[in-house]
Structure formats: C-alpha cells, structure tokens
mmCIF file of C-alpha atoms in Angstrom:
data_model
loop_
_atom_site.group_PDB
_atom_site.id
_atom_site.type_symbol
_atom_site.label_atom_id
_atom_site.label_comp_id
_atom_site.label_asym_id
_atom_site.label_seq_id
_atom_site.Cartn_x
_atom_site.Cartn_y
_atom_site.Cartn_z
ATOM 1 C CA MET A 1 -14.607 -21.061 -43.533
ATOM 2 C CA THR A 2 -11.297 -20.325 -45.257
ATOM 3 C CA ARG A 3 -8.274 -22.494 -45.950
ATOM 4 C CA ALA A 4 -4.887 -20.781 -45.826
ATOM 5 C CA THR A 5 -1.203 -21.311 -45.062
ATOM 6 C CA ILE A 6 0.409 -19.395 -42.204
ATOM 7 C CA THR A 7 3.455 -17.448 -43.421
ATOM 8 C CA ALA A 8 5.012 -16.122 -40.199
ATOM 9 C CA LEU A 9 4.597 -15.608 -36.458
ATOM 10 C CA GLY A 10 3.744 -12.050 -35.390
ATOM 11 C CA GLN A 11 5.042 -10.193 -32.327
ATOM 12 C CA ARG A 12 1.933 -11.125 -30.364
ATOM 13 C CA GLY A 13 2.552 -14.792 -31.003
ATOM 14 C CA GLU A 14 -0.190 -15.068 -33.624
ATOM 15 C CA GLY A 15 0.216 -16.672 -37.022
ATOM 16 C CA ILE A 16 0.056 -14.296 -39.994
ATOM 17 C CA VAL A 17 -1.681 -15.072 -43.261
ATOM 18 C CA GLU A 18 -2.634 -12.867 -46.204
ATOM 19 C CA ILE A 19 -6.226 -13.165 -47.405
ATOM 20 C CA ASP A 20 -7.601 -10.949 -50.177
ATOM 21 C CA GLY A 21 -4.601 -8.625 -49.885
ATOM 22 C CA ARG A 22 -4.808 -8.016 -46.131
ATOM 23 C CA ARG A 23 -3.073 -9.487 -43.136
ATOM 24 C CA VAL A 24 -5.070 -11.746 -40.853
ATOM 25 C CA TYR A 25 -3.785 -12.795 -37.412
ATOM 26 C CA VAL A 26 -4.590 -16.319 -36.238
ATOM 27 C CA PRO A 27 -3.729 -17.365 -32.648
ATOM 28 C CA PHE A 28 -2.248 -20.792 -31.824
ATOM 29 C CA THR A 29 -0.808 -21.383 -35.299
ATOM 30 C CA LEU A 30 2.730 -21.714 -36.680
ATOM 31 C CA ALA A 31 4.509 -20.717 -39.868
ATOM 32 C CA GLY A 32 4.023 -23.249 -42.666
ATOM 33 C CA GLU A 33 0.826 -24.742 -41.271
ATOM 34 C CA GLU A 34 -2.204 -25.150 -43.493
ATOM 35 C CA VAL A 35 -5.238 -24.231 -41.399
ATOM 36 C CA GLU A 36 -8.967 -23.808 -41.620
ATOM 37 C CA LEU A 37 -10.176 -20.560 -40.085
ATOM 38 C CA THR A 38 -13.042 -18.142 -39.811
ATOM 39 C CA VAL A 39 -12.106 -14.568 -40.773
ATOM 40 C CA ASP A 40 -13.460 -11.484 -39.009
ATOM 41 C CA GLY A 41 -11.661 -8.401 -40.319
ATOM 42 C CA GLU A 42 -7.984 -8.748 -39.408
ATOM 43 C CA ARG A 43 -8.735 -11.450 -36.831
ATOM 44 C CA GLY A 44 -8.854 -15.132 -37.605
ATOM 45 C CA MET A 45 -10.374 -17.855 -35.441
ATOM 46 C CA LEU A 46 -8.676 -21.205 -35.820
ATOM 47 C CA ASN A 47 -11.074 -24.055 -36.568
ATOM 48 C CA SER A 48 -8.545 -26.784 -37.297
ATOM 49 C CA VAL A 49 -4.911 -27.390 -38.248
ATOM 50 C CA LEU A 50 -4.921 -29.368 -41.484
ATOM 51 C CA THR A 51 -1.140 -29.713 -41.857
ATOM 52 C CA PRO A 52 0.739 -29.275 -38.569
ATOM 53 C CA SER A 53 4.253 -27.839 -38.490
ATOM 54 C CA PRO A 54 7.021 -30.220 -37.366
ATOM 55 C CA GLU A 55 7.817 -27.518 -34.781
ATOM 56 C CA ARG A 56 4.388 -27.809 -33.153
ATOM 57 C CA ALA A 57 4.699 -28.826 -29.485
ATOM 58 C CA GLU A 58 2.258 -30.525 -27.143
ATOM 59 C CA PRO A 59 0.747 -27.901 -24.804
ATOM 60 C CA ALA A 60 1.624 -28.278 -21.128
ATOM 61 C CA CYS A 61 -1.793 -27.135 -19.883
ATOM 62 C CA ARG A 62 -5.258 -28.546 -20.532
ATOM 63 C CA TYR A 63 -6.677 -25.020 -20.733
ATOM 64 C CA PHE A 64 -4.337 -23.864 -23.502
ATOM 65 C CA GLY A 65 -6.245 -22.441 -26.438
ATOM 66 C CA THR A 66 -9.154 -21.409 -24.256
ATOM 67 C CA CYS A 67 -7.289 -19.519 -21.528
ATOM 68 C CA GLY A 68 -6.003 -16.079 -22.447
ATOM 69 C CA GLY A 69 -2.984 -16.403 -20.163
ATOM 70 C CA CYS A 70 -0.556 -18.227 -22.493
ATOM 71 C CA ALA A 71 0.047 -17.684 -26.193
ATOM 72 C CA LEU A 72 2.967 -19.956 -27.082
ATOM 73 C CA GLN A 73 2.583 -23.406 -25.519
ATOM 74 C CA HIS A 74 2.278 -24.893 -29.017
ATOM 75 C CA VAL A 75 5.736 -23.626 -30.047
ATOM 76 C CA SER A 76 8.814 -25.891 -29.899
ATOM 77 C CA PRO A 77 11.560 -24.878 -27.432
ATOM 78 C CA ARG A 78 13.909 -23.901 -30.277
ATOM 79 C CA ASP A 79 11.396 -21.667 -32.052
ATOM 80 C CA TYR A 80 10.165 -20.290 -28.723
ATOM 81 C CA ALA A 81 13.672 -19.065 -27.817
ATOM 82 C CA ALA A 82 14.146 -17.618 -31.303
ATOM 83 C CA PHE A 83 10.782 -15.830 -31.089
ATOM 84 C CA LYS A 84 11.591 -14.117 -27.794
ATOM 85 C CA ARG A 85 15.081 -13.155 -28.918
ATOM 86 C CA GLY A 86 13.508 -11.826 -32.108
ATOM 87 C CA LEU A 87 11.280 -9.449 -30.133
ATOM 88 C CA VAL A 88 14.397 -7.710 -28.842
ATOM 89 C CA GLU A 89 16.127 -7.753 -32.232
ATOM 90 C CA ALA A 90 13.071 -6.211 -33.914
ATOM 91 C CA ALA A 91 12.823 -3.392 -31.348
ATOM 92 C CA LEU A 92 16.501 -2.500 -31.748
ATOM 93 C CA ARG A 93 16.295 -2.686 -35.534
ATOM 94 C CA HIS A 94 13.267 -0.373 -35.547
ATOM 95 C CA ALA A 95 15.252 2.156 -33.497
ATOM 96 C CA GLY A 96 18.188 1.934 -35.906
ATOM 97 C CA ILE A 97 20.465 0.175 -33.411
ATOM 98 C CA GLU A 98 22.796 -2.530 -34.677
ATOM 99 C CA THR A 99 23.943 -4.600 -31.709
ATOM 100 C CA PRO A 100 24.095 -8.399 -31.544
ATOM 101 C CA VAL A 101 21.528 -9.875 -29.151
ATOM 102 C CA GLY A 102 22.670 -12.694 -26.883
ATOM 103 C CA GLN A 103 20.970 -16.049 -26.478
ATOM 104 C CA LEU A 104 17.775 -16.155 -24.427
ATOM 105 C CA VAL A 105 18.353 -16.905 -20.742
ATOM 106 C CA ASP A 106 15.726 -19.323 -19.410
ATOM 107 C CA ALA A 107 14.689 -17.851 -16.049
ATOM 108 C CA ARG A 108 11.277 -19.462 -15.653
ATOM 109 C CA GLY A 109 12.624 -21.492 -12.741
ATOM 110 C CA ALA A 110 10.010 -23.178 -10.563
ATOM 111 C CA GLY A 111 7.291 -20.922 -11.988
ATOM 112 C CA ARG A 112 5.775 -17.535 -11.299
ATOM 113 C CA ARG A 113 5.611 -16.555 -7.661
ATOM 114 C CA ARG A 114 3.080 -13.827 -8.487
ATOM 115 C CA ALA A 115 -0.342 -14.037 -10.127
ATOM 116 C CA THR A 116 -3.666 -12.221 -10.185
ATOM 117 C CA LEU A 117 -6.836 -14.276 -10.573
ATOM 118 C CA HIS A 118 -10.343 -13.030 -11.235
ATOM 119 C CA ALA A 119 -13.041 -14.369 -8.918
ATOM 120 C CA ARG A 120 -16.610 -14.340 -10.197
ATOM 121 C CA LYS A 121 -19.834 -16.249 -9.621
ATOM 122 C CA SER A 122 -18.787 -18.682 -12.361
ATOM 123 C CA GLY A 123 -15.512 -19.522 -10.598
ATOM 124 C CA ALA A 124 -11.928 -18.242 -10.452
ATOM 125 C CA GLY A 125 -9.187 -18.033 -13.027
ATOM 126 C CA TYR A 126 -8.080 -15.953 -16.019
ATOM 127 C CA MET A 127 -10.082 -14.438 -18.843
ATOM 128 C CA GLN A 128 -10.653 -16.601 -21.889
ATOM 129 C CA ALA A 129 -8.591 -15.889 -25.003
ATOM 130 C CA ARG A 130 -9.844 -12.782 -26.824
ATOM 131 C CA SER A 131 -12.808 -12.530 -24.446
ATOM 132 C CA HIS A 132 -14.059 -10.884 -21.267
ATOM 133 C CA ASP A 133 -15.551 -14.189 -20.123
ATOM 134 C CA LEU A 134 -13.946 -15.925 -17.162
ATOM 135 C CA LEU A 135 -12.332 -19.348 -17.502
ATOM 136 C CA ASN A 136 -12.787 -21.288 -14.273
ATOM 137 C CA ILE A 137 -9.598 -23.270 -13.591
ATOM 138 C CA ALA A 138 -8.615 -25.926 -11.076
ATOM 139 C CA SER A 139 -4.869 -25.276 -11.328
ATOM 140 C CA CYS A 140 -2.258 -23.313 -13.282
ATOM 141 C CA PRO A 141 1.043 -25.007 -14.240
ATOM 142 C CA ILE A 142 2.981 -21.770 -14.841
ATOM 143 C CA LEU A 143 2.800 -20.887 -11.126
ATOM 144 C CA VAL A 144 5.097 -22.091 -8.350
ATOM 145 C CA PRO A 145 3.753 -25.262 -6.664
ATOM 146 C CA PRO A 146 2.338 -23.466 -3.568
ATOM 147 C CA LEU A 147 0.086 -21.405 -5.882
ATOM 148 C CA GLN A 148 -0.877 -23.861 -8.624
ATOM 149 C CA GLN A 149 -4.014 -25.196 -6.936
ATOM 150 C CA GLU A 150 -4.203 -23.028 -3.824
ATOM 151 C CA ALA A 151 -4.650 -19.744 -5.719
ATOM 152 C CA PRO A 152 -7.853 -20.778 -7.615
ATOM 153 C CA ARG A 153 -9.217 -22.480 -4.499
ATOM 154 C CA LEU A 154 -8.631 -19.479 -2.241
ATOM 155 C CA ALA A 155 -9.942 -17.042 -4.870
ATOM 156 C CA ARG A 156 -13.236 -18.962 -4.957
ATOM 157 C CA LEU A 157 -13.473 -18.859 -1.143
ATOM 158 C CA LEU A 158 -12.851 -15.110 -1.181
ATOM 159 C CA HIS A 159 -15.587 -14.620 -3.769
ATOM 160 C CA ALA A 160 -18.063 -16.265 -1.395
ATOM 161 C CA VAL A 161 -17.403 -13.392 1.026
ATOM 162 C CA ALA A 162 -16.281 -10.466 -1.133
ATOM 163 C CA GLY A 163 -18.288 -11.088 -4.318
ATOM 164 C CA ASP A 164 -16.708 -10.264 -7.680
ATOM 165 C CA CYS A 165 -13.086 -9.356 -7.059
ATOM 166 C CA ASP A 166 -9.523 -9.706 -8.299
ATOM 167 C CA VAL A 167 -7.097 -11.557 -6.056
ATOM 168 C CA GLY A 168 -3.340 -11.048 -6.218
ATOM 169 C CA PHE A 169 -1.093 -13.791 -4.863
ATOM 170 C CA THR A 170 2.603 -13.654 -4.009
ATOM 171 C CA ALA A 171 4.441 -16.712 -2.719
ATOM 172 C CA THR A 172 7.139 -15.566 -0.295
ATOM 173 C CA ALA A 173 9.653 -17.221 2.023
ATOM 174 C CA THR A 174 7.282 -16.691 4.957
ATOM 175 C CA GLY A 175 3.964 -17.613 3.328
ATOM 176 C CA LEU A 176 1.352 -16.343 0.895
ATOM 177 C CA ASP A 177 0.654 -12.645 0.499
ATOM 178 C CA VAL A 178 -2.945 -12.231 -0.705
ATOM 179 C CA ALA A 179 -4.354 -8.907 -1.934
ATOM 180 C CA VAL A 180 -8.076 -8.543 -2.679
ATOM 181 C CA THR A 181 -9.321 -5.745 -4.935
ATOM 182 C CA THR A 182 -13.048 -5.045 -5.274
ATOM 183 C CA PRO A 183 -15.253 -2.021 -6.055
ATOM 184 C CA ARG A 184 -17.719 -3.194 -3.401
ATOM 185 C CA LYS A 185 -17.848 -1.645 0.032
ATOM 186 C CA LEU A 186 -16.838 -4.499 2.261
ATOM 187 C CA LYS A 187 -16.106 -4.678 5.960
ATOM 188 C CA PRO A 188 -12.539 -6.032 6.331
ATOM 189 C CA GLU A 189 -13.508 -8.172 9.326
ATOM 190 C CA LYS A 190 -15.603 -10.378 7.006
ATOM 191 C CA LEU A 191 -12.339 -11.618 5.471
ATOM 192 C CA VAL A 192 -10.608 -12.376 8.763
ATOM 193 C CA PRO A 193 -11.753 -16.032 9.017
ATOM 194 C CA LEU A 194 -10.154 -16.753 5.637
ATOM 195 C CA ALA A 195 -6.888 -15.235 6.835
ATOM 196 C CA GLN A 196 -6.458 -18.042 9.350
ATOM 197 C CA ARG A 197 -5.330 -20.494 6.657
ATOM 198 C CA PRO A 198 -1.953 -22.022 7.633
ATOM 199 C CA ARG A 199 0.133 -20.806 4.681
ATOM 200 C CA LEU A 200 -1.305 -17.283 4.610
ATOM 201 C CA ALA A 201 1.106 -14.597 5.852
ATOM 202 C CA ARG A 202 -0.917 -11.479 5.021
ATOM 203 C CA LEU A 203 -4.335 -10.515 3.672
ATOM 204 C CA SER A 204 -5.147 -7.031 2.387
ATOM 205 C CA LEU A 205 -8.267 -5.407 0.952
ATOM 206 C CA ASN A 206 -8.012 -2.595 -1.604
ATOM 207 C CA GLY A 207 -4.485 -1.811 -0.421
ATOM 208 C CA ASP A 208 -5.296 -1.821 3.304
ATOM 209 C CA LEU A 209 -4.120 -4.471 5.736
ATOM 210 C CA VAL A 210 -6.779 -6.886 7.010
ATOM 211 C CA LEU A 211 -4.590 -9.321 8.925
ATOM 212 C CA GLN A 212 -0.924 -10.246 9.072
ATOM 213 C CA THR A 213 0.390 -13.272 10.929
ATOM 214 C CA ARG A 214 3.957 -12.675 9.726
ATOM 215 C CA ALA A 215 5.523 -10.240 7.279
ATOM 216 C CA PRO A 216 5.704 -11.622 3.712
ATOM 217 C CA ALA A 217 9.430 -11.551 2.966
ATOM 218 C CA VAL A 218 11.852 -12.567 0.216
ATOM 219 C CA LYS A 219 15.581 -13.173 0.243
ATOM 220 C CA MET A 220 17.669 -10.737 -1.826
ATOM 221 C CA GLY A 221 21.366 -11.502 -1.613
ATOM 222 C CA LYS A 222 22.259 -11.456 2.086
ATOM 223 C CA ALA A 223 19.127 -9.504 3.009
ATOM 224 C CA LEU A 224 15.585 -10.540 3.883
ATOM 225 C CA VAL A 225 13.144 -7.914 2.579
ATOM 226 C CA ALA A 226 9.646 -7.536 4.046
ATOM 227 C CA LEU A 227 7.372 -6.662 1.111
ATOM 228 C CA PRO A 228 5.032 -3.670 1.344
ATOM 229 C CA ILE A 229 1.446 -4.210 0.198
ATOM 230 C CA GLY A 230 1.309 -3.926 -3.595
ATOM 231 C CA SER A 231 5.076 -3.667 -4.089
ATOM 232 C CA PHE A 232 6.725 -4.748 -7.335
ATOM 233 C CA LEU A 233 8.586 -8.058 -7.434
ATOM 234 C CA GLN A 234 10.077 -9.964 -10.363
ATOM 235 C CA ALA A 235 7.678 -12.693 -11.456
ATOM 236 C CA THR A 236 10.096 -15.554 -10.815
ATOM 237 C CA GLU A 237 12.872 -15.980 -8.276
ATOM 238 C CA ALA A 238 15.103 -17.364 -11.019
ATOM 239 C CA ALA A 239 14.643 -14.206 -13.115
ATOM 240 C CA GLU A 240 15.591 -11.955 -10.221
ATOM 241 C CA GLU A 241 18.784 -13.978 -9.756
ATOM 242 C CA ALA A 242 19.541 -13.983 -13.494
ATOM 243 C CA LEU A 243 18.924 -10.266 -13.958
ATOM 244 C CA ALA A 244 20.965 -9.404 -10.865
ATOM 245 C CA GLY A 245 23.807 -11.605 -12.092
ATOM 246 C CA LEU A 246 23.876 -9.814 -15.442
ATOM 247 C CA VAL A 247 23.760 -6.415 -13.732
ATOM 248 C CA ILE A 248 26.652 -7.231 -11.397
ATOM 249 C CA ALA A 249 28.714 -8.711 -14.235
ATOM 250 C CA GLY A 250 28.130 -5.556 -16.260
ATOM 251 C CA LEU A 251 29.204 -3.299 -13.392
ATOM 252 C CA GLY A 252 32.608 -4.953 -13.210
ATOM 253 C CA THR A 253 34.847 -3.242 -10.644
ATOM 254 C CA ALA A 254 32.658 -0.170 -10.093
ATOM 255 C CA LYS A 255 32.994 1.064 -6.502
ATOM 256 C CA THR A 256 30.187 3.631 -6.454
ATOM 257 C CA VAL A 257 26.862 2.834 -8.130
ATOM 258 C CA ALA A 258 23.533 4.647 -8.547
ATOM 259 C CA ASP A 259 20.567 2.235 -8.730
ATOM 260 C CA LEU A 260 17.594 4.140 -10.162
ATOM 261 C CA PHE A 261 13.999 2.860 -10.146
ATOM 262 C CA CYS A 262 15.359 0.504 -7.483
ATOM 263 C CA GLY A 263 12.081 -0.851 -6.043
ATOM 264 C CA VAL A 264 12.677 -2.896 -2.891
ATOM 265 C CA GLY A 265 16.314 -3.414 -3.849
ATOM 266 C CA PRO A 266 16.810 -6.681 -5.777
ATOM 267 C CA PHE A 267 19.922 -5.217 -7.428
ATOM 268 C CA ALA A 268 21.022 -2.690 -4.796
ATOM 269 C CA LEU A 269 21.199 -5.221 -1.984
ATOM 270 C CA ARG A 270 23.414 -7.495 -4.060
ATOM 271 C CA ILE A 271 25.561 -4.660 -5.443
ATOM 272 C CA ALA A 272 26.108 -3.341 -1.899
ATOM 273 C CA GLU A 273 28.060 -6.462 -1.026
ATOM 274 C CA ASN A 274 30.934 -4.965 -3.053
ATOM 275 C CA ALA A 275 30.203 -1.284 -3.752
ATOM 276 C CA LYS A 276 28.709 1.842 -2.240
ATOM 277 C CA VAL A 277 25.208 2.379 -3.585
ATOM 278 C CA PHE A 278 22.800 5.291 -3.963
ATOM 279 C CA VAL A 279 19.210 4.207 -4.643
ATOM 280 C CA ALA A 280 16.123 6.133 -5.694
ATOM 281 C CA ASP A 281 12.505 5.287 -6.477
ATOM 282 C CA SER A 282 9.168 7.102 -6.287
ATOM 283 C CA ASP A 283 7.631 4.203 -4.321
ATOM 284 C CA LYS A 284 7.996 5.403 -0.718
ATOM 285 C CA PRO A 285 6.899 2.119 0.935
ATOM 286 C CA ALA A 286 9.450 0.261 -1.220
ATOM 287 C CA ILE A 287 12.208 2.659 -0.165
ATOM 288 C CA ALA A 288 11.200 2.223 3.483
ATOM 289 C CA ALA A 289 11.293 -1.578 3.130
ATOM 290 C CA LEU A 290 14.691 -1.387 1.457
ATOM 291 C CA GLN A 291 16.045 0.871 4.193
ATOM 292 C CA LYS A 292 14.800 -1.520 6.862
ATOM 293 C CA ALA A 293 16.479 -4.441 5.091
ATOM 294 C CA ILE A 294 19.737 -2.482 4.894
ATOM 295 C CA ASN A 295 19.572 -1.707 8.622
ATOM 296 C CA HIS A 296 19.158 -5.400 9.490
ATOM 297 C CA THR A 297 21.792 -6.834 7.128
ATOM 298 C CA GLN A 298 25.456 -7.136 8.024
ATOM 299 C CA GLY A 299 28.328 -7.059 5.557
ATOM 300 C CA LEU A 300 26.998 -4.389 3.186
ATOM 301 C CA LYS A 301 28.814 -1.302 1.937
ATOM 302 C CA PRO A 302 27.063 2.036 2.674
ATOM 303 C CA VAL A 303 23.665 2.435 0.954
ATOM 304 C CA THR A 304 21.848 5.774 0.678
ATOM 305 C CA ALA A 305 18.134 5.442 -0.136
ATOM 306 C CA VAL A 306 15.845 8.306 -1.177
ATOM 307 C CA ALA A 307 12.263 8.564 -2.428
ATOM 308 C CA ARG A 308 12.265 10.541 -5.677
ATOM 309 C CA ASP A 309 10.072 10.679 -8.776
ATOM 310 C CA LEU A 310 12.605 10.043 -11.519
ATOM 311 C CA PHE A 311 10.034 10.649 -14.264
ATOM 312 C CA ARG A 312 9.398 14.240 -13.172
ATOM 313 C CA ASP A 313 12.663 14.875 -11.351
ATOM 314 C CA PRO A 314 15.457 12.809 -12.895
ATOM 315 C CA LEU A 315 18.969 12.997 -11.497
ATOM 316 C CA ALA A 316 20.939 15.674 -13.325
ATOM 317 C CA PRO A 317 24.513 15.152 -14.624
ATOM 318 C CA VAL A 318 26.015 16.994 -11.650
ATOM 319 C CA GLU A 319 24.213 14.591 -9.303
ATOM 320 C CA LEU A 320 25.430 11.593 -11.290
ATOM 321 C CA GLU A 321 29.041 12.757 -11.311
ATOM 322 C CA PRO A 322 30.131 10.858 -8.133
ATOM 323 C CA TYR A 323 29.246 7.431 -9.566
ATOM 324 C CA ASP A 324 31.328 4.959 -11.521
ATOM 325 C CA ALA A 325 28.197 3.299 -12.873
ATOM 326 C CA ILE A 326 24.420 3.622 -13.106
ATOM 327 C CA VAL A 327 21.774 0.897 -13.078
ATOM 328 C CA PHE A 328 18.214 1.699 -14.075
ATOM 329 C CA ASP A 329 15.198 -0.613 -14.188
ATOM 330 C CA PRO A 330 12.077 1.435 -14.994
ATOM 331 C CA PRO A 331 8.464 0.324 -15.527
ATOM 332 C CA ARG A 332 7.247 -0.555 -19.043
ATOM 333 C CA ALA A 333 7.080 3.144 -19.989
ATOM 334 C CA GLY A 334 10.875 3.287 -19.848
ATOM 335 C CA ALA A 335 13.078 6.066 -18.486
ATOM 336 C CA GLU A 336 13.204 8.673 -21.233
ATOM 337 C CA ALA A 337 13.698 11.722 -18.990
ATOM 338 C CA GLN A 338 16.381 10.018 -16.904
ATOM 339 C CA ALA A 339 18.087 8.599 -19.998
ATOM 340 C CA ARG A 340 18.437 12.124 -21.398
ATOM 341 C CA GLU A 341 20.182 13.248 -18.202
ATOM 342 C CA ILE A 342 22.454 10.200 -18.190
ATOM 343 C CA ALA A 343 23.344 10.922 -21.836
ATOM 344 C CA ARG A 344 24.603 14.353 -20.704
ATOM 345 C CA SER A 345 26.677 12.874 -17.879
ATOM 346 C CA LYS A 346 30.239 11.526 -17.838
ATOM 347 C CA VAL A 347 29.425 8.244 -16.082
ATOM 348 C CA LYS A 348 31.432 5.492 -17.778
ATOM 349 C CA THR A 349 29.111 2.495 -17.335
ATOM 350 C CA VAL A 350 25.322 2.247 -17.587
ATOM 351 C CA ILE A 351 23.363 -0.995 -17.121
ATOM 352 C CA ALA A 352 19.735 -0.855 -18.269
ATOM 353 C CA VAL A 353 17.167 -3.473 -17.275
ATOM 354 C CA SER A 354 13.843 -3.482 -19.089
ATOM 355 C CA CYS A 355 10.603 -5.435 -19.412
ATOM 356 C CA GLU A 356 9.664 -3.687 -22.679
ATOM 357 C CA PRO A 357 12.069 -3.945 -25.658
ATOM 358 C CA ARG A 358 10.524 -0.990 -27.481
ATOM 359 C CA THR A 359 11.020 1.553 -24.698
ATOM 360 C CA PHE A 360 14.452 0.074 -23.998
ATOM 361 C CA ALA A 361 15.383 0.688 -27.645
ATOM 362 C CA ARG A 362 14.123 4.292 -27.430
ATOM 363 C CA ASP A 363 16.164 4.954 -24.281
ATOM 364 C CA ALA A 364 19.181 3.140 -25.749
ATOM 365 C CA ALA A 365 19.077 5.420 -28.803
ATOM 366 C CA ILE A 366 19.179 8.436 -26.466
ATOM 367 C CA LEU A 367 22.256 7.088 -24.681
ATOM 368 C CA ILE A 368 23.980 6.195 -27.956
ATOM 369 C CA THR A 369 23.365 9.684 -29.315
ATOM 370 C CA GLY A 370 24.930 10.989 -26.096
ATOM 371 C CA GLY A 371 28.147 9.076 -26.705
ATOM 372 C CA TYR A 372 27.550 5.622 -25.236
ATOM 373 C CA ARG A 373 28.143 2.326 -26.999
ATOM 374 C CA LEU A 374 25.655 -0.493 -26.461
ATOM 375 C CA GLU A 375 28.107 -3.265 -25.671
ATOM 376 C CA SER A 376 25.746 -6.194 -25.078
ATOM 377 C CA VAL A 377 22.069 -7.103 -24.897
ATOM 378 C CA THR A 378 20.830 -10.230 -23.130
ATOM 379 C CA PRO A 379 17.160 -11.310 -23.255
ATOM 380 C CA VAL A 380 15.782 -13.069 -20.174
ATOM 381 C CA ASP A 381 12.628 -15.202 -20.155
ATOM 382 C CA GLN A 382 10.580 -15.338 -16.964
ATOM 383 C CA PHE A 383 7.045 -15.183 -18.367
ATOM 384 C CA ALA A 384 6.574 -18.727 -19.613
ATOM 385 C CA TRP A 385 4.750 -19.082 -22.947
ATOM 386 C CA SER A 386 3.896 -15.369 -23.095
ATOM 387 C CA THR A 387 5.003 -12.727 -25.601
ATOM 388 C CA HIS A 388 6.830 -10.748 -22.904
ATOM 389 C CA VAL A 389 10.595 -10.720 -22.501
ATOM 390 C CA GLU A 390 13.013 -9.005 -20.107
ATOM 391 C CA LEU A 391 16.453 -7.801 -21.127
ATOM 392 C CA VAL A 392 19.673 -6.313 -19.780
ATOM 393 C CA GLY A 393 21.791 -3.927 -21.831
ATOM 394 C CA ALA A 394 25.332 -2.799 -20.953
ATOM 395 C CA PHE A 395 26.532 0.632 -22.169
ATOM 396 C CA ARG A 396 30.044 2.082 -22.025
ATOM 397 C CA ARG A 397 31.023 5.681 -22.679
#
C-alpha cells in the first residue's frame, strides 16, 4: 500500500497523484486528501481516506463506490458545478478559443427518464466500477420515481424469460417504454405476459414491437410526440426544457430557422410556435414521428421535415441561404462536415447544442475561422454525478 496526497481532479472525475514520477488516477478522491491506495500502473485503488477534504460530500446512494454509474457523489455542490464548467473551459482552451463560459445550469430535475440496465443470472443493475461484473441493485436514486425501483424489478422478471439481456427504460407521459436487447433467439410471444403490467405502454425485442397498449409519448411545447422504438430523447425532462429555452433565447427574432440533427423535434416544435422551420435528420422514424406531431398540433408556423444524412450530405451554403438562423444538435461525434458548410454560408445566427465539449470546440473553431464569433457558452447538467455535460453555444456572423 502507498500513502499519497491527491493534487487535482482529472476530467474523468478521478483524483490525480504523482508517484515515482508518473501520474496515478484514483477514483472517489478529492484534491488535498491524504489517502492510502494500491497502485497498478497508472490506476490507483482507494483503500482509505486518511485526511478527508472539507469539500467531501455524503453520497446519496448506498451503492456509490461500487457501482460504475456515478463518479462524483462525493463532491460538494460547489466543486461539482466548477468541475463540470471546467470540462467545457478545458475543451475550448485546448482548441484555442477564448470565450467566457456561463454558470452551470442544473437540469437534473426529477431524475433521468431513460436508463439501460443489465439483467443477468446474478440480478439486474449496472456494471461495477472498473469491472465487467454486474452490481445487483434494488433501486437507483438518479432515475425518475417511476423507474427507481420498477426498472430493476422488471429487468429481473425479463431475465427469467429472456435470459441475459440489456433492458432500456423510458418513462413517458403515457407509461413505460421497455426495450429488450439480447443475442439469444427468443420468441416474442414469451414476453407478452410481462407486457400486461399496468404502467407498461410498449415492449419491444431487439428493435421489433412485441406489444403496445398505448403509444409512449412525451410533451414537447404544444405538441405530443409518439416516440419511435429506439429514438433519442434527452435524459431528463428538465434538460430538454433548459436546452430549448437557451436555443430559443439565442435565436432572438429569427423568422426562418433550420434545425439540423433535429431528432423527434424537441427544439423544432417549440421554435415553430414563432418561426418557420426546416428540419433534417438521418433518423427516418424520428422524422416520421415529428411530422405526425406537426400534423396533429395547432398553432404552429409551417414546418418542413426531411430525412437526410447530414454527415455524408450536409446542407450546402446555397441551401442555407433562406434561413435567418441555424440550430444544430449532433451526436457525440459532432457535426464537422455540416459546420464546414455553415462556415461558408452567410447565415447570421448559429446555435450549437452539444453533449461532447471536445467535438463542440472543434466545430466551434471551424465556425470561428469562417467568420463567426462565439458569443456565449452555457453548460447544462442533466447527468447527475457523472463526468458528462451538455452545452449550448451562440454564434453570430
């Protein structure tokens, strides 16, 4: 065993200490703490905290430290907010961008409405920290109340029928959407009895519908959107509202807007209350769901929805010319190809939403080189006690 003092907190939420001239990363520790650890290469396993930091907080979950789902429950609220804001600052600094980063917006709300649990013979839950071994849990406090205990319980029931599987849960306004993924060949009808549970709206197996009692749906602005199987949805309802609010504030008085990588329309449906909107995404079921929501919602400005792969076929400057503003919210890989086309355009306002600060910074550098100014950056926290952070950046030409 080794005694050492933690010097800083790394970007993965692990304490950093130098031992024999090399960095060692120790989970669940804080800067300034004297700890006892076991060293294995650049990894350190915490044995005990000898001198706790005054910023150490009491974990909210009994599984913290064993479960691999949360990394930061031991961090005080003040340092937690600074850490997440720092992730964005570091990404921008690395890309050579000097723009002040706003205060972290707490958008954890009532908890995550989406989760994927692993179901195995040993139980149901998440993988243990730094391990491929399952941690069997009775409940999860970071989830919305309808999922906290029901998700582990239902995952165990599904394992009894489906064997080893992963189970995705989404809590919607009309009930639970449950998606089972397994490599086993399984007759869907074996799952039907489990689909009769009162709060279950839909059950699917490997992307195919097993049974639906009512369409899982979520409210987006004035619209009610029926979710396709496997569609993307912000992890918390509060984050969707916060991100949409920042997007709309950034758009100002824009009357024509292009919403790219639009998904099922969390921004488009709200923007359309005041502006004409063109939307595009490669996810055809998402576009179909968005179009259906548009058709059944009164009081919206015209919305044009198309299925288009913006990675391979980004909108060119001539196609962007009709719009006062652009919104783009790509997956973690970012929107490099589309950003290059936007940088060549004359569109005055661009609002970028991202779940990965590093790819945001790369795309931001492209826009800045093309003549845009990064006016503001706001980090948004929806993944409680994780090392992930969302952000919204507003660019003006």
